[in-house]
mmCIF file with all atom_site columns, C-alpha atoms in Angstrom:
data_model
loop_
_atom_site.group_PDB
_atom_site.id
_atom_site.type_symbol
_atom_site.label_atom_id
_atom_site.label_alt_id
_atom_site.label_comp_id
_atom_site.label_asym_id
_atom_site.label_entity_id
_atom_site.label_seq_id
_atom_site.pdbx_PDB_ins_code
_atom_site.Cartn_x
_atom_site.Cartn_y
_atom_site.Cartn_z
_atom_site.occupancy
_atom_site.B_iso_or_equiv
_atom_site.pdbx_formal_charge
_atom_site.auth_seq_id
_atom_site.auth_comp_id
_atom_site.auth_asym_id
_atom_site.auth_atom_id
_atom_site.pdbx_PDB_model_num
ATOM 1  C CA . MET A 1 1  ? 0.734   19.683 145.847 1.00 0.00 ? 7  MET A CA 1
ATOM 2  C CA . LYS A 1 2  ? 1.063   22.677 148.141 1.00 0.00 ? 8  LYS A CA 1
ATOM 3  C CA . THR A 1 3  ? 1.060   26.108 146.633 1.00 0.00 ? 9  THR A CA 1
ATOM 4  C CA . GLN A 1 4  ? 3.130   28.804 148.218 1.00 0.00 ? 10 GLN A CA 1
ATOM 5  C CA . THR A 1 5  ? 1.397   31.988 149.106 1.00 0.00 ? 11 THR A CA 1
ATOM 6  C CA . THR A 1 6  ? 3.312   35.197 149.205 1.00 0.00 ? 12 THR A CA 1
ATOM 7  C CA . ARG A 1 7  ? 2.672   37.607 151.996 1.00 0.00 ? 13 ARG A CA 1
ATOM 8  C CA . PRO A 1 8  ? 2.804   41.313 151.400 1.00 0.00 ? 14 PRO A CA 1
ATOM 9  C CA . GLN A 1 9  ? 5.766   43.074 152.932 1.00 0.00 ? 15 GLN A CA 1
ATOM 10 C CA . ALA A 1 10 ? 5.104   44.956 156.141 1.00 0.00 ? 16 ALA A CA 1
ATOM 11 C CA . TYR A 1 11 ? 6.977   48.000 157.359 1.00 0.00 ? 17 TYR A CA 1
ATOM 12 C CA . ILE A 1 12 ? 7.093   49.767 160.685 1.00 0.00 ? 18 ILE A CA 1
ATOM 13 C CA . VAL A 1 13 ? 7.073   53.394 159.639 1.00 0.00 ? 19 VAL A CA 1
ATOM 14 C CA . ASP A 1 14 ? 6.912   55.236 162.927 1.00 0.00 ? 20 ASP A CA 1
ATOM 15 C CA . ALA A 1 15 ? 5.609   55.053 166.461 1.00 0.00 ? 21 ALA A CA 1
ATOM 16 C CA . VAL A 1 16 ? 3.600   57.831 168.056 1.00 0.00 ? 22 VAL A CA 1
ATOM 17 C CA . ARG A 1 17 ? 1.636   57.867 171.249 1.00 0.00 ? 23 ARG A CA 1
ATOM 18 C CA . SER A 1 18 ? -1.237  59.968 172.427 1.00 0.00 ? 24 SER A CA 1
ATOM 19 C CA . PRO A 1 19 ? -0.966  62.095 175.551 1.00 0.00 ? 25 PRO A CA 1
ATOM 20 C CA . THR A 1 20 ? -1.705  60.458 178.861 1.00 0.00 ? 26 THR A CA 1
ATOM 21 C CA . GLY A 1 21 ? -4.199  61.834 181.278 1.00 0.00 ? 27 GLY A CA 1
ATOM 22 C CA . ARG A 1 22 ? -5.673  61.260 184.701 1.00 0.00 ? 28 ARG A CA 1
ATOM 23 C CA . ARG A 1 23 ? -9.085  60.047 185.711 1.00 0.00 ? 29 ARG A CA 1
ATOM 24 C CA . LYS A 1 24 ? -11.539 62.904 185.160 1.00 0.00 ? 30 LYS A CA 1
ATOM 25 C CA . GLY A 1 25 ? -8.633  65.076 183.996 1.00 0.00 ? 31 GLY A CA 1
ATOM 26 C CA . GLY A 1 26 ? -8.233  67.368 181.018 1.00 0.00 ? 32 GLY A CA 1
ATOM 27 C CA . LEU A 1 27 ? -8.677  64.582 178.453 1.00 0.00 ? 33 LEU A CA 1
ATOM 28 C CA . ALA A 1 28 ? -11.762 63.032 180.067 1.00 0.00 ? 34 ALA A CA 1
ATOM 29 C CA . ASP A 1 29 ? -14.095 64.585 177.490 1.00 0.00 ? 35 ASP A CA 1
ATOM 30 C CA . VAL A 1 30 ? -11.895 63.772 174.477 1.00 0.00 ? 36 VAL A CA 1
ATOM 31 C CA . HIS A 1 31 ? -13.110 60.743 172.525 1.00 0.00 ? 37 HIS A CA 1
ATOM 32 C CA . GLY A 1 32 ? -10.529 58.040 171.851 1.00 0.00 ? 38 GLY A CA 1
ATOM 33 C CA . ALA A 1 33 ? -11.120 58.328 168.102 1.00 0.00 ? 39 ALA A CA 1
ATOM 34 C CA . ASP A 1 34 ? -10.148 62.005 168.266 1.00 0.00 ? 40 ASP A CA 1
ATOM 35 C CA . LEU A 1 35 ? -6.902  61.141 170.061 1.00 0.00 ? 41 LEU A CA 1
ATOM 36 C CA . GLY A 1 36 ? -6.249  58.488 167.411 1.00 0.00 ? 42 GLY A CA 1
ATOM 37 C CA . ALA A 1 37 ? -6.818  61.042 164.658 1.00 0.00 ? 43 ALA A CA 1
ATOM 38 C CA . HIS A 1 38 ? -4.092  63.249 166.151 1.00 0.00 ? 44 HIS A CA 1
ATOM 39 C CA . VAL A 1 39 ? -1.720  60.273 166.234 1.00 0.00 ? 45 VAL A CA 1
ATOM 40 C CA . LEU A 1 40 ? -2.409  59.423 162.580 1.00 0.00 ? 46 LEU A CA 1
ATOM 41 C CA . SER A 1 41 ? -1.983  63.045 161.558 1.00 0.00 ? 47 SER A CA 1
ATOM 42 C CA . ALA A 1 42 ? 1.388   63.188 163.327 1.00 0.00 ? 48 ALA A CA 1
ATOM 43 C CA . ILE A 1 43 ? 2.607   60.029 161.584 1.00 0.00 ? 49 ILE A CA 1
ATOM 44 C CA . VAL A 1 44 ? 1.623   61.317 158.153 1.00 0.00 ? 50 VAL A CA 1
ATOM 45 C CA . SER A 1 45 ? 3.161   64.752 158.741 1.00 0.00 ? 51 SER A CA 1
ATOM 46 C CA . ARG A 1 46 ? 6.429   63.358 160.169 1.00 0.00 ? 52 ARG A CA 1
ATOM 47 C CA . ASN A 1 47 ? 7.088   60.991 157.273 1.00 0.00 ? 53 ASN A CA 1
ATOM 48 C CA . SER A 1 48 ? 7.384   61.509 153.537 1.00 0.00 ? 54 SER A CA 1
ATOM 49 C CA . ILE A 1 49 ? 4.780   58.859 152.735 1.00 0.00 ? 55 ILE A CA 1
ATOM 50 C CA . PRO A 1 50 ? 1.470   60.138 151.332 1.00 0.00 ? 56 PRO A CA 1
ATOM 51 C CA . ASP A 1 51 ? -1.525  59.241 153.490 1.00 0.00 ? 57 ASP A CA 1
ATOM 52 C CA . THR A 1 52 ? -3.005  57.325 150.541 1.00 0.00 ? 58 THR A CA 1
ATOM 53 C CA . ASP A 1 53 ? -0.114  54.824 150.659 1.00 0.00 ? 59 ASP A CA 1
ATOM 54 C CA . TYR A 1 54 ? -0.929  53.422 154.111 1.00 0.00 ? 60 TYR A CA 1
ATOM 55 C CA . ASP A 1 55 ? -2.877  50.168 153.854 1.00 0.00 ? 61 ASP A CA 1
ATOM 56 C CA . ASP A 1 56 ? -3.137  49.162 157.506 1.00 0.00 ? 62 ASP A CA 1
ATOM 57 C CA . VAL A 1 57 ? -2.496  50.852 160.807 1.00 0.00 ? 63 VAL A CA 1
ATOM 58 C CA . ILE A 1 58 ? -2.288  48.983 164.103 1.00 0.00 ? 64 ILE A CA 1
ATOM 59 C CA . PHE A 1 59 ? -3.381  50.739 167.280 1.00 0.00 ? 65 PHE A CA 1
ATOM 60 C CA . GLY A 1 60 ? -2.945  49.567 170.832 1.00 0.00 ? 66 GLY A CA 1
ATOM 61 C CA . CYS A 1 61 ? -4.621  50.605 174.042 1.00 0.00 ? 67 CYS A CA 1
ATOM 62 C CA . VAL A 1 62 ? -3.102  50.029 177.454 1.00 0.00 ? 68 VAL A CA 1
ATOM 63 C CA . ASP A 1 63 ? -5.705  51.493 179.761 1.00 0.00 ? 69 ASP A CA 1
ATOM 64 C CA . THR A 1 64 ? -8.924  53.369 179.265 1.00 0.00 ? 70 THR A CA 1
ATOM 65 C CA . ILE A 1 65 ? -9.958  55.448 182.227 1.00 0.00 ? 71 ILE A CA 1
ATOM 66 C CA . GLY A 1 66 ? -11.415 58.883 182.440 1.00 0.00 ? 72 GLY A CA 1
#
């Protein structure tokens, strides 16, 4: 007998991107985690969902140069 498993519901709340830079440009000395922190802060401040209610956040990275 197979048991059904229920999956938690997922929601796309918002989409925010970090600034883009050029090789050895103004963002060359900024750590990726710091850019990510700005993105997370923007999502929390733009939406009426408390930061304690987010369970998972998915990040993507297209290119890492600098």
